[in-house]
XYZ file of C-alpha atoms in Angstrom:
768
model
C 9.410 -35.953 -78.560
C 7.646 -37.151 -81.718
C 10.686 -36.315 -83.894
C 13.086 -38.352 -81.738
C 10.843 -41.420 -81.727
C 10.337 -41.458 -85.478
C 14.071 -40.880 -86.190
C 15.137 -43.900 -84.130
C 12.489 -46.067 -85.676
C 13.531 -45.046 -89.151
C 17.186 -45.940 -88.573
C 16.322 -49.214 -86.944
C 13.792 -50.304 -89.571
C 15.276 -49.118 -92.850
C 15.592 -52.690 -94.065
C 12.219 -53.783 -92.805
C 9.569 -51.455 -94.161
C 6.686 -53.680 -93.105
C 7.824 -53.740 -89.476
C 8.366 -49.974 -89.548
C 4.831 -49.480 -90.909
C 3.256 -51.374 -88.021
C 5.421 -49.522 -85.470
C 4.105 -46.199 -86.757
C 0.533 -47.476 -86.550
C 1.044 -48.676 -82.959
C 2.578 -45.380 -81.859
C -0.273 -43.426 -83.483
C -2.874 -45.565 -81.728
C -1.075 -45.069 -78.397
C -1.088 -41.271 -78.643
C -4.705 -41.208 -79.804
C -5.683 -43.169 -76.688
C -3.923 -40.774 -74.238
C -5.337 -37.266 -73.497
C -2.857 -34.563 -74.465
C -2.528 -31.594 -72.075
C -2.305 -28.525 -74.281
C -1.893 -26.089 -71.355
C 1.452 -25.586 -69.708
C 1.694 -27.246 -66.266
C 0.916 -24.839 -63.389
C 3.527 -24.196 -60.717
C 3.256 -23.438 -57.027
C 1.744 -21.693 -55.241
C -1.562 -22.998 -56.603
C -4.922 -21.692 -55.339
C -8.519 -22.236 -56.321
C -11.561 -20.727 -54.557
C -14.214 -21.469 -57.278
C -15.226 -17.830 -57.567
C -16.070 -17.946 -61.303
C -19.786 -18.303 -60.625
C -21.254 -21.547 -61.968
C -18.360 -22.146 -64.364
C -15.745 -24.873 -63.785
C -12.333 -23.218 -63.247
C -9.957 -22.922 -66.199
C -8.136 -26.175 -67.136
C -10.032 -28.197 -64.519
C -11.845 -31.275 -65.861
C -14.404 -33.805 -64.695
C -14.203 -37.595 -65.093
C -17.788 -38.779 -64.953
C -17.820 -42.451 -63.932
C -21.529 -42.799 -63.185
C -22.502 -39.182 -62.469
C -23.641 -36.630 -61.422
C -21.294 -33.698 -62.234
C -19.614 -31.513 -59.646
C -21.285 -28.081 -59.734
C -20.096 -24.633 -58.657
C -22.636 -22.659 -56.656
C -23.209 -19.641 -54.505
C -24.530 -21.612 -51.544
C -24.594 -18.624 -49.202
C -22.233 -20.512 -46.882
C -18.937 -20.952 -48.702
C -15.850 -21.377 -46.509
C -14.520 -18.146 -48.026
C -15.820 -15.828 -50.759
C -19.229 -16.685 -52.197
C -18.812 -19.921 -54.179
C -17.653 -23.472 -53.623
C -17.683 -26.838 -55.448
C -20.524 -29.264 -54.634
C -21.019 -32.957 -55.438
C -24.506 -34.251 -54.685
C -27.070 -36.630 -56.140
C -30.689 -35.698 -55.533
C -31.813 -39.231 -56.343
C -33.206 -40.809 -53.170
C -31.235 -43.916 -52.219
C -28.454 -43.193 -54.717
C -25.448 -45.450 -54.213
C -22.031 -45.517 -55.814
C -22.524 -42.597 -58.228
C -18.976 -41.355 -58.830
C -17.376 -38.317 -60.505
C -13.864 -36.938 -60.177
C -13.064 -33.242 -60.206
C -9.507 -33.042 -61.566
C -6.995 -30.222 -61.203
C -4.982 -28.836 -64.116
C -1.563 -30.427 -64.725
C 0.763 -29.296 -61.934
C 4.525 -28.983 -61.921
C 5.406 -29.987 -58.345
C 9.058 -30.718 -59.037
C 11.962 -28.972 -57.398
C 10.959 -29.383 -53.728
C 10.930 -32.257 -51.264
C 7.592 -31.554 -49.531
C 4.358 -30.252 -51.062
C 1.120 -29.886 -49.068
C -2.434 -29.919 -50.359
C -4.731 -27.861 -48.135
C -8.521 -27.613 -48.635
C -11.770 -27.218 -46.686
C -14.665 -29.626 -47.000
C -17.977 -30.725 -45.540
C -19.751 -34.056 -45.970
C -23.157 -34.043 -44.264
C -24.734 -37.455 -43.667
C -28.453 -37.885 -44.295
C -30.193 -37.757 -40.883
C -27.047 -39.256 -39.257
C -27.554 -42.579 -41.016
C -24.070 -43.935 -41.739
C -25.330 -45.835 -44.739
C -26.474 -42.543 -46.268
C -22.976 -41.032 -46.038
C -21.257 -39.773 -49.167
C -17.501 -40.333 -49.557
C -14.790 -37.883 -50.639
C -11.600 -39.544 -51.874
C -8.392 -37.664 -52.683
C -6.408 -39.332 -55.513
C -3.323 -38.476 -57.546
C -1.330 -39.567 -60.553
C 2.195 -38.491 -61.436
C 1.609 -38.511 -65.203
C -1.412 -38.165 -67.473
C -1.405 -41.827 -68.546
C -1.026 -43.312 -65.020
C -3.828 -44.904 -63.034
C -5.302 -42.974 -60.103
C -3.842 -43.772 -56.660
C -5.755 -43.052 -53.458
C -4.111 -40.776 -50.916
C -6.891 -40.409 -48.353
C -10.645 -40.717 -48.079
C -13.271 -39.044 -45.879
C -16.447 -40.974 -45.102
C -17.678 -39.565 -41.782
C -20.396 -37.034 -41.012
C -18.878 -33.538 -41.194
C -21.479 -30.794 -41.087
C -19.175 -27.751 -40.762
C -16.310 -26.581 -42.978
C -13.229 -28.541 -41.874
C -9.670 -27.890 -42.989
C -7.419 -30.719 -44.211
C -3.655 -30.775 -44.854
C -2.213 -33.657 -46.909
C 1.444 -34.208 -47.817
C 1.492 -35.244 -51.490
C 3.497 -38.335 -52.470
C 5.602 -39.093 -55.594
C 5.976 -35.505 -56.793
C 6.478 -34.887 -60.512
C 6.302 -32.134 -63.110
C 3.084 -33.636 -64.603
C 1.030 -34.102 -61.456
C -2.782 -34.367 -61.207
C -5.036 -34.436 -58.145
C -8.647 -35.671 -58.183
C -11.437 -34.890 -55.721
C -13.581 -37.986 -56.198
C -17.190 -37.713 -54.969
C -19.142 -40.929 -54.365
C -22.835 -40.499 -53.590
C -24.571 -42.805 -51.116
C -27.678 -40.645 -50.614
C -26.090 -38.134 -48.225
C -26.549 -34.365 -48.223
C -23.564 -33.974 -50.528
C -19.926 -32.921 -50.406
C -18.599 -29.358 -50.486
C -15.004 -28.400 -51.329
C -13.476 -24.914 -51.135
C -10.223 -22.971 -50.604
C -7.778 -25.360 -52.320
C -4.109 -24.450 -51.838
C -1.017 -26.390 -53.052
C 2.351 -25.080 -51.948
C 5.723 -25.965 -50.527
C 5.319 -27.604 -47.126
C 6.546 -26.048 -43.903
C 7.091 -28.355 -40.940
C 5.629 -27.540 -37.533
C 6.723 -29.927 -34.782
C 4.343 -30.436 -31.868
C 5.017 -32.185 -28.544
C 3.340 -32.750 -25.163
C 4.357 -34.306 -21.865
C 1.375 -36.708 -21.829
C -1.049 -34.750 -19.635
C -3.016 -33.503 -22.645
C -3.126 -33.444 -26.419
C -2.394 -31.163 -29.368
C -4.422 -31.514 -32.550
C -2.914 -31.893 -35.130
C 0.066 -33.610 -33.538
C 3.528 -34.810 -34.416
C 5.397 -33.361 -37.391
C 2.710 -31.404 -39.201
C 3.284 -30.039 -42.703
C 1.305 -27.001 -43.805
C 1.492 -24.889 -46.974
C 3.819 -21.915 -46.799
C 1.827 -18.729 -46.224
C -1.054 -20.501 -44.448
C -2.210 -19.809 -40.878
C -2.745 -23.209 -39.225
C -4.509 -23.548 -35.888
C -3.488 -26.020 -33.173
C -6.002 -27.100 -30.528
C -4.766 -27.915 -27.025
C -6.843 -30.006 -24.627
C -5.888 -31.019 -21.093
C -6.912 -34.480 -19.954
C -9.330 -34.993 -17.067
C -8.269 -33.177 -13.882
C -5.330 -31.548 -15.648
C -4.552 -28.089 -16.980
C -1.914 -26.401 -19.131
C 1.160 -25.497 -17.095
C 3.266 -24.180 -19.996
C 2.910 -23.548 -23.740
C 6.071 -22.797 -25.668
C 5.971 -21.591 -29.269
C 9.440 -21.546 -30.761
C 10.698 -21.595 -27.176
C 8.700 -18.525 -26.120
C 6.044 -18.793 -23.380
C 2.417 -18.076 -24.325
C 1.282 -16.738 -20.969
C -2.450 -16.619 -21.653
C -2.557 -20.393 -22.182
C -1.347 -21.161 -18.660
C -3.991 -22.741 -16.357
C -6.426 -23.240 -19.240
C -7.977 -26.640 -19.914
C -8.657 -25.757 -23.556
C -6.654 -23.367 -25.754
C -6.230 -22.644 -29.482
C -3.054 -21.241 -30.992
C -2.829 -19.948 -34.588
C 0.460 -19.405 -36.454
C 0.130 -16.271 -38.621
C 1.184 -16.800 -42.250
C 3.943 -19.343 -41.719
C 7.147 -18.938 -43.790
C 9.553 -20.944 -41.640
C 9.610 -24.048 -39.470
C 8.122 -23.767 -35.958
C 7.750 -25.748 -32.767
C 4.853 -25.828 -30.338
C 5.280 -27.704 -27.060
C 2.719 -28.059 -24.266
C 3.176 -29.224 -20.700
C 0.323 -30.151 -18.382
C -0.006 -30.623 -14.646
C -2.471 -32.705 -12.667
C -4.810 -30.514 -10.656
C -5.053 -31.630 -7.068
C -8.457 -31.379 -5.435
C -9.303 -28.025 -3.810
C -11.190 -27.152 -0.649
C -14.535 -25.363 -0.696
C -15.488 -24.180 2.771
C -18.843 -22.638 3.590
C -20.264 -20.768 6.560
C -23.791 -19.672 7.428
C -24.085 -16.117 8.742
C -25.562 -16.171 11.371
C -24.600 -19.791 12.093
C -28.055 -20.888 13.325
C -29.901 -19.528 10.247
C -29.266 -22.465 7.962
C -26.723 -24.719 6.282
C -24.988 -25.075 2.906
C -24.725 -28.111 0.629
C -21.751 -28.310 -1.783
C -22.007 -30.480 -4.925
C -19.609 -31.115 -7.794
C -16.069 -32.445 -8.320
C -13.597 -30.366 -6.354
C -10.903 -30.204 -9.051
C -9.516 -27.327 -11.115
C -11.889 -26.209 -13.897
C -14.867 -28.161 -12.537
C -18.261 -26.515 -11.915
C -19.222 -26.472 -8.238
C -22.678 -25.639 -6.941
C -23.565 -24.399 -3.455
C -27.148 -24.425 -2.165
C -28.598 -23.099 1.098
C -31.026 -24.779 3.455
C -33.041 -22.836 6.064
C -33.088 -24.062 9.653
C -36.530 -22.562 10.326
C -38.836 -19.708 9.454
C -36.967 -16.940 11.298
C -34.498 -16.277 8.477
C -34.357 -15.991 4.701
C -31.319 -16.275 2.419
C -29.894 -12.882 1.290
C -26.630 -13.288 -0.676
C -23.217 -14.949 -0.963
C -19.957 -13.322 0.064
C -16.317 -14.385 -0.247
C -13.653 -12.738 1.895
C -16.242 -10.112 2.748
C -17.098 -9.213 -0.868
C -20.639 -9.730 -2.138
C -20.513 -12.017 -5.195
C -24.065 -13.248 -5.947
C -27.671 -13.410 -4.786
C -28.337 -16.616 -6.759
C -29.451 -19.653 -4.801
C -28.234 -22.185 -5.762
C -24.999 -20.542 -6.939
C -22.592 -22.212 -9.430
C -18.981 -21.266 -10.169
C -15.827 -22.701 -11.783
C -13.273 -23.898 -9.233
C -9.738 -22.536 -9.704
C -8.419 -22.413 -6.121
C -9.320 -23.086 -2.516
C -12.540 -21.142 -1.952
C -14.328 -19.890 1.159
C -17.968 -18.769 0.898
C -20.383 -17.265 3.370
C -24.138 -17.698 3.022
C -25.735 -14.549 4.461
C -29.183 -14.762 5.992
C -31.522 -12.053 7.257
C -34.254 -12.151 9.871
C -37.780 -12.343 8.607
C -39.366 -9.268 10.161
C -42.986 -9.477 11.299
C -45.295 -8.495 8.444
C -46.472 -4.870 8.540
C -50.156 -4.107 8.367
C -51.663 -1.141 6.497
C -51.326 1.764 6.533
C -47.573 1.885 5.905
C -45.583 5.110 5.472
C -41.878 5.643 4.909
C -40.219 9.076 4.466
C -36.568 7.887 4.750
C -35.744 10.323 7.530
C -33.065 8.188 9.146
C -30.088 9.974 7.647
C -27.795 7.829 5.483
C -29.527 4.614 6.582
C -31.925 2.323 4.750
C -35.010 1.916 7.043
C -35.261 -1.102 9.342
C -36.863 -4.083 7.660
C -36.052 -2.833 4.148
C -33.399 -4.770 2.186
C -31.470 -4.586 -1.060
C -31.077 -7.192 -3.798
C -27.711 -6.259 -5.301
C -27.642 -7.516 -8.895
C -24.860 -5.524 -10.548
C -24.928 -2.404 -8.343
C -24.760 0.286 -7.145
C -26.734 0.300 -3.853
C -29.630 2.590 -3.025
C -28.605 5.284 -0.550
C -30.334 7.944 1.560
C -29.645 11.681 1.263
C -31.176 15.115 0.843
C -32.123 15.543 -2.803
C -29.831 14.401 -5.659
C -28.266 17.489 -7.191
C -29.083 18.807 -9.712
C -32.401 16.845 -9.970
C -33.878 17.225 -7.349
C -32.078 19.773 -5.241
C -33.835 18.616 -2.040
C -36.204 15.987 -0.659
C -39.924 16.156 -1.454
C -40.647 16.492 2.286
C -38.489 16.385 5.369
C -34.723 16.178 5.092
C -34.088 12.924 3.213
C -35.128 10.739 0.292
C -33.985 7.559 -1.455
C -31.302 7.811 -4.193
C -30.175 5.327 -6.879
C -27.366 6.687 -9.010
C -24.154 5.629 -10.741
C -21.537 8.317 -11.141
C -20.058 6.489 -14.124
C -21.307 8.433 -17.180
C -20.921 5.288 -19.337
C -22.840 3.025 -16.919
C -25.319 0.827 -18.719
C -27.749 -1.800 -17.422
C -26.490 -2.001 -13.827
C -29.319 -2.352 -11.346
C -30.341 -3.063 -7.732
C -33.717 -3.628 -6.056
C -34.766 -1.880 -2.854
C -37.296 -4.197 -1.168
C -39.982 -3.304 1.386
C -40.639 -5.316 4.507
C -43.268 -8.062 4.178
C -46.777 -6.620 4.113
C -49.820 -8.391 5.574
C -52.781 -7.404 3.376
C -55.175 -10.078 4.646
C -58.743 -8.875 3.989
C -57.637 -5.829 2.024
C -59.489 -5.479 -1.305
C -57.919 -2.382 -2.915
C -54.449 -1.581 -1.590
C -52.839 1.456 -3.176
C -49.093 2.308 -3.439
C -48.283 6.030 -3.617
C -44.873 7.681 -3.895
C -43.088 10.671 -5.409
C -40.121 10.310 -7.794
C -37.618 12.177 -10.022
C -35.696 10.596 -12.938
C -33.794 13.133 -15.030
C -31.938 12.474 -18.281
C -28.227 13.333 -18.362
C -27.846 16.453 -20.579
C -31.306 15.717 -22.031
C -29.972 12.660 -23.870
C -32.358 9.701 -24.177
C -29.378 7.309 -24.245
C -28.557 8.461 -20.706
C -31.989 7.868 -19.155
C -32.168 5.727 -16.024
C -35.161 3.461 -15.434
C -37.321 2.852 -12.386
C -39.386 -0.349 -12.305
C -41.883 -1.171 -9.556
C -42.316 -4.909 -8.927
C -44.162 -7.146 -6.495
C -44.553 -10.716 -5.342
C -47.185 -12.258 -3.103
C -44.717 -14.473 -1.181
C -40.991 -14.308 -0.534
C -40.053 -17.293 -2.746
C -42.236 -16.195 -5.686
C -40.768 -14.535 -8.766
C -40.982 -10.789 -9.237
C -43.822 -9.393 -11.388
C -43.592 -5.908 -12.943
C -46.243 -3.363 -11.972
C -45.003 -0.271 -13.782
C -41.907 1.132 -15.532
C -40.772 4.778 -15.588
C -38.103 5.636 -18.186
C -38.894 9.194 -19.283
C -37.254 12.487 -18.341
C -38.811 13.701 -15.041
C -36.991 16.634 -13.441
C -39.537 17.604 -10.735
C -41.103 15.578 -7.934
C -43.999 13.701 -9.507
C -46.689 11.678 -7.708
C -47.520 8.081 -8.689
C -50.471 5.956 -7.509
C -50.630 2.233 -8.289
C -53.363 -0.200 -7.295
C -51.623 -3.337 -5.986
C -52.968 -6.600 -7.426
C -53.430 -9.944 -5.634
C -53.100 -8.753 -2.008
C -51.731 -11.442 0.325
C -50.390 -11.974 3.829
C -46.798 -12.071 2.542
C -46.746 -9.209 0.045
C -43.429 -7.575 -0.953
C -42.751 -4.533 -3.195
C -39.459 -3.692 -4.894
C -38.208 -0.384 -6.347
C -35.734 -1.513 -9.047
C -33.237 1.113 -10.195
C -31.419 0.613 -13.492
C -28.599 2.986 -14.364
C -27.921 4.032 -17.945
C -25.726 6.983 -17.091
C -28.550 9.417 -16.168
C -28.721 11.802 -13.191
C -30.199 9.034 -11.066
C -33.548 8.143 -9.490
C -34.979 9.690 -6.344
C -37.989 8.426 -4.325
C -39.746 9.945 -1.341
C -42.890 9.613 0.822
C -43.887 6.018 0.118
C -47.420 5.240 1.331
C -49.323 1.944 1.185
C -52.945 2.056 2.313
C -56.373 0.658 1.536
C -58.609 2.672 -0.785
C -56.324 5.681 -0.293
C -57.642 7.340 -3.427
C -58.532 10.985 -3.741
C -58.971 10.972 -7.449
C -59.710 8.684 -10.406
C -58.037 6.083 -12.611
C -57.451 6.458 -16.325
C -56.925 3.121 -18.091
C -54.358 3.436 -20.909
C -53.851 0.517 -23.316
C -52.306 -0.262 -26.710
C -52.676 -2.813 -29.499
C -49.815 -3.404 -31.953
C -46.382 -1.905 -32.423
C -46.336 1.228 -30.344
C -46.562 2.607 -26.802
C -48.571 4.907 -24.578
C -46.918 6.689 -21.664
C -47.941 6.365 -18.897
C -49.736 3.069 -19.357
C -52.000 0.776 -17.388
C -54.084 2.048 -14.478
C -52.966 5.682 -14.044
C -54.228 7.477 -10.935
C -55.025 11.188 -11.303
C -55.944 13.421 -8.364
C -59.263 15.242 -8.338
C -59.230 18.124 -10.805
C -55.698 17.401 -11.959
C -54.394 17.328 -15.555
C -52.839 14.203 -17.102
C -50.947 13.900 -20.391
C -50.608 10.674 -22.402
C -47.940 10.395 -25.074
C -48.779 7.961 -27.842
C -45.891 6.882 -30.112
C -45.755 4.322 -32.909
C -42.678 2.130 -33.362
C -40.472 2.755 -36.379
C -42.284 1.663 -39.530
C -45.712 1.973 -37.955
C -48.398 4.671 -37.390
C -51.377 5.301 -35.157
C -54.363 3.684 -36.878
C -56.834 4.805 -34.184
C -56.841 6.590 -30.847
C -60.015 6.328 -28.786
C -60.811 8.265 -25.634
C -63.789 6.865 -23.724
C -64.675 5.007 -26.941
C -64.682 8.133 -29.196
C -62.106 8.354 -32.029
C -59.591 11.234 -31.921
C -59.416 12.059 -35.632
C -56.268 14.232 -35.376
C -54.230 11.231 -34.162
C -55.087 8.947 -37.090
C -52.050 8.199 -39.303
C -49.678 10.199 -37.043
C -46.463 8.608 -35.792
C -46.892 10.255 -32.372
C -49.574 12.194 -30.575
C -50.163 13.748 -27.147
C -53.592 13.738 -25.546
C -54.349 15.693 -22.363
C -57.157 15.045 -19.891
C -58.066 18.372 -18.289
C -59.590 18.732 -14.771
C -60.133 14.996 -14.225
C -63.309 14.344 -12.217
C -64.198 10.837 -13.439
C -62.645 7.585 -14.673
C -61.583 7.475 -18.325
C -60.072 5.153 -20.937
C -57.559 5.865 -23.692
C -56.752 3.156 -26.203
C -54.270 3.319 -29.075
C -54.049 0.938 -32.030
C -51.090 0.838 -34.406
C -50.630 -0.470 -37.943
C -47.689 -0.933 -40.308
C -46.875 1.832 -42.775
C -47.702 1.233 -46.423
C -44.510 1.241 -48.507
C -43.635 0.934 -52.164
C -41.500 -1.513 -54.109
C -40.333 -0.423 -57.573
C -38.656 -3.011 -59.773
C -36.715 -1.957 -62.843
C -35.663 -4.412 -65.565
C -32.485 -4.126 -67.625
C -32.528 -4.504 -70.537
C -36.170 -3.485 -70.375
C -37.309 -5.941 -73.084
C -35.598 -8.957 -71.527
C -38.310 -9.855 -69.045
C -40.486 -8.801 -66.140
C -40.685 -9.299 -62.376
C -43.665 -10.457 -60.334
C -44.013 -8.939 -56.850
C -45.650 -11.078 -54.172
C -46.506 -9.916 -50.648
C -48.429 -7.043 -49.074
C -46.471 -3.801 -49.241
C -46.388 -2.902 -45.570
C -43.490 -2.386 -43.184
C -42.046 -5.618 -41.851
C -43.732 -7.884 -44.410
C -41.867 -10.502 -46.460
C -41.685 -9.625 -50.164
C -40.840 -12.108 -52.916
C -39.611 -11.074 -56.390
C -39.921 -13.589 -59.250
C -37.963 -12.713 -62.424
C -39.563 -13.978 -65.660
C -37.872 -13.864 -69.066
C -39.729 -12.505 -72.062
C -37.392 -14.014 -74.647
C -35.925 -17.486 -74.982
C -32.473 -15.970 -75.495
C -32.499 -14.127 -72.163
C -31.795 -15.437 -68.673
C -31.980 -13.778 -65.264
C -28.543 -12.725 -63.906
C -28.625 -10.745 -60.614
C -30.320 -8.029 -58.484
C -28.984 -4.563 -57.657
C -30.095 -1.613 -55.555
C -28.619 1.886 -55.737
C -25.952 0.554 -58.112
C -24.810 -2.168 -55.722
C -25.203 -5.899 -56.464
C -27.317 -7.410 -53.681
C -27.832 -11.024 -54.776
C -28.503 -13.665 -57.382
C -31.306 -15.594 -55.649
C -34.272 -16.578 -57.782
C -36.743 -15.878 -56.299
C -35.428 -12.958 -54.209
C -36.949 -12.658 -50.725
C -36.497 -9.706 -48.358
C -38.156 -7.878 -45.470
C -39.711 -4.516 -46.430
C -38.519 -1.705 -44.146
C -38.620 1.314 -46.454
C -39.608 2.421 -49.958
C -37.428 0.207 -52.133
C -36.111 0.335 -55.709
C -34.513 -2.847 -57.050
C -33.207 -3.616 -60.537
C -33.435 -7.078 -62.101
C -30.577 -7.703 -64.544
C -30.973 -10.145 -67.401
C -28.332 -11.390 -69.836
C -28.199 -13.312 -73.088
C -28.408 -17.014 -72.617
C -25.185 -18.729 -73.563
C -24.287 -22.387 -73.693
C -25.523 -23.038 -70.161
C -28.904 -24.670 -69.889
C -31.289 -24.678 -66.997
C -32.656 -28.055 -68.037
C -30.855 -31.110 -69.457
C -32.119 -32.099 -72.893
C -32.058 -35.502 -74.548
C -32.851 -35.620 -78.251
C -34.313 -38.608 -80.098
C -35.149 -39.234 -83.763
C -38.755 -39.943 -84.660
C -39.990 -42.240 -87.349
C -39.641 -39.495 -89.942
C -35.971 -38.946 -89.045
C -36.660 -35.594 -87.299
C -35.135 -34.899 -83.866
C -37.576 -34.380 -81.008
C -36.645 -32.891 -77.640
C -37.371 -35.219 -74.727
C -37.924 -32.194 -72.528
C -40.704 -31.025 -74.839
C -42.428 -34.399 -74.499
C -42.653 -34.170 -70.687
C -45.893 -32.393 -69.743
C -46.688 -30.992 -66.256
C -50.199 -29.656 -65.793
C -52.051 -27.800 -64.471
C -49.387 -25.275 -63.562
C -50.096 -23.675 -61.080
C -51.619 -26.765 -59.390
C -53.886 -26.953 -56.327
C -54.734 -30.633 -55.770
C -53.081 -32.967 -58.301
C -50.088 -32.326 -60.553
C -50.297 -34.466 -63.708
C -47.091 -35.696 -65.391
C -47.110 -37.222 -68.864
C -44.014 -39.280 -69.749
C -42.877 -41.090 -72.910
C -40.651 -43.458 -70.924
C -40.122 -44.643 -67.353
C -38.472 -42.232 -64.935
C -37.564 -41.693 -61.281
C -39.472 -38.557 -60.200
C -38.434 -36.369 -57.221
C -39.953 -33.110 -55.929
C -37.885 -30.561 -53.977
C -38.680 -27.200 -52.389
C -36.568 -24.134 -53.257
C -34.198 -24.913 -50.366
C -33.399 -28.361 -51.817
C -35.479 -30.381 -49.316
C -36.802 -33.627 -50.838
C -40.619 -33.778 -50.444
C -41.574 -36.627 -52.777
C -39.867 -39.472 -54.646
C -41.346 -42.301 -56.723
C -40.812 -44.341 -59.864
C -43.255 -43.553 -62.681
C -44.000 -45.430 -65.873
C -44.575 -43.988 -69.337
C -47.987 -42.474 -69.834
C -50.075 -40.308 -67.522
C -49.143 -40.049 -63.828
C -50.125 -37.705 -61.004
C -48.864 -36.399 -57.635
C -51.173 -35.164 -54.871
C -49.792 -31.715 -53.915
C -52.748 -30.538 -51.823
C -50.664 -30.793 -48.626
C -47.806 -28.699 -50.078
C -47.459 -25.070 -48.927
C -48.011 -22.345 -51.464
C -44.847 -21.634 -53.431
C -42.532 -22.828 -56.204
C -41.168 -26.400 -56.411
C -38.645 -28.289 -58.534
C -39.592 -31.548 -60.262
C -36.589 -33.707 -61.181
C -37.096 -36.532 -63.706
C -34.269 -39.101 -63.937
C -34.548 -41.063 -67.202
C -32.253 -43.880 -68.187
C -29.583 -41.603 -69.649
C -30.636 -38.028 -68.947
C -32.091 -35.759 -66.246
C -34.782 -33.111 -66.754
C -35.792 -30.470 -64.192
C -38.987 -28.412 -64.341
C -40.728 -25.969 -62.037
C -44.317 -25.834 -60.926
C -46.257 -23.514 -58.605
C -48.597 -24.616 -55.824
C -51.296 -21.961 -55.304
């Protein structure tokens, strides 16, 4: 290009040397004023994910108008990968601070449609619109052109959001700028930039709903765009056609998302919607004189409808809902999503006269739950009556029958039903006692297949259930249980709740409820901390009988003390589990276990060993939070990353983790290059020697407890942030001695940012 220009000028100006001389000077000045791109223009497809750590990608540039710079960080929440670009000013009340992040030169010639795709967020400060940063997308078709705005984004966007933009005026010397403008918001993030040939996807609807994005949508070839369908009020999707093919699972939905996988050709997506007529919800009380049902909600497709029962008197209580004879819920009120005409029956049961003590039930009415007893079906199955429950037990404890709760599905998990006694009148009773026998065997001796029996009570029908005792250990023989019933009342109810986890099932027999029906003594078993004792609570033991208690610490803990009747059992101390046996019980006893976290070790290695050291903060016990602070020993070293067992685990400084085992971590340091952790302004003193502005800023004492003193040689805007970037303090300070009251700060490390007229300095201080 240069040779052609000079040749023409020479021919034209041979007879006018003076004019030729000034032409050369003008051309030289023009080229000196225009940046020259030395790298070859990049072609499509173009991708940038900012995964080069804190380094700006190759051939990208920044045009700083009024600052600050775009930075490249591992925020822990990138849209993809680990890093993304961030534009943010930490100056409170900042307004109109602008910097452009500019792509390399791009050759976008040779195709009619090119699409820019990227993800961004732009969080407003406390939802104040006047503290909302602005992201503007600009372009120029040649290096010397002015920037032209394509689109800007100035609304509060707190989650990563994808954008597709069709680029105008394509050329072989194309530039795109991501211009950040700070207005005191939480900053702008940009990630996953793709530029490629555009593929057209045509969307259409019949007006009963919407598709977003809509119309003729251009996306980069190879991308996987998502289209969101939403039916308007009282409508639903009747048909969704993608390239003419029906997407069956979208039919009758009010909301649906469709994603095209890796597009490489044009597509169509067309949605049809239909208006949902109102539906009928009919209800019936069974029996009809027991109560009534109130229906609330809009009776249209997809709407939530609630049904609630009302009792006509005190003879009945609500039991459960059925539809077409099938039990569907015991909730009252009951809510469901309406999709068709629906008929519901509210089932009531007679309130039987309360039974007085003593009460005995041996379940001898074959295959029938006793009169007055009821079941609260949650997820099933029902309790049944039979002789034994082969193989555990082979027969009833006494008589011919016993209760059985069992699921024959070996993979059953968490399905349960309550068997409820009749109402019990315990007026005037001081110490009612529940006795029964039970079996609860593991399936093939596997803890994962252990069913659970829970005994619950409530003092009135409409109260909530309260747990009395839980039995979830392997019991293969009939075992007696005695429980003192708390808070006796005139409307007392007891529930035996069976929960199936694929075990052999639960069997119960010979249930007795009587006053002071005790032929033995209680042992009170209790725990403090992370562990268990089985059985627990008030455990009844017959005269002269033997009772075992199994004490077990949770993972990461140990028994710190086990006391029986106040005396310490030395053998149990520091054990993870222990069994204590009371022999020939002829008196009341207590057994109390206390647990403590295990002491663990943290070993920190440094590589290279002379580069620095690491401070460990936190008590070295299981479950505690440990903080590692890397500190350099040499000015030419800088902390790089952490590893464990040869695997990189993070770059955080400090590094915080929960201690769950003996741990070995390596801190890696590297030579400090051109990057600086603090911005430095240099000035010349009266003797002509450069001084560092950063060296003139003094923070003391450090660590600080009450007041942090700051000595300045010129005025500055001072801000204090915690390690998560939260602004805690901001003020203007004048040259000389200043101070900040930090007595209300929590213990930890903080960042002090000092904004001078031309430069920024950051320093750390520690609050003890």
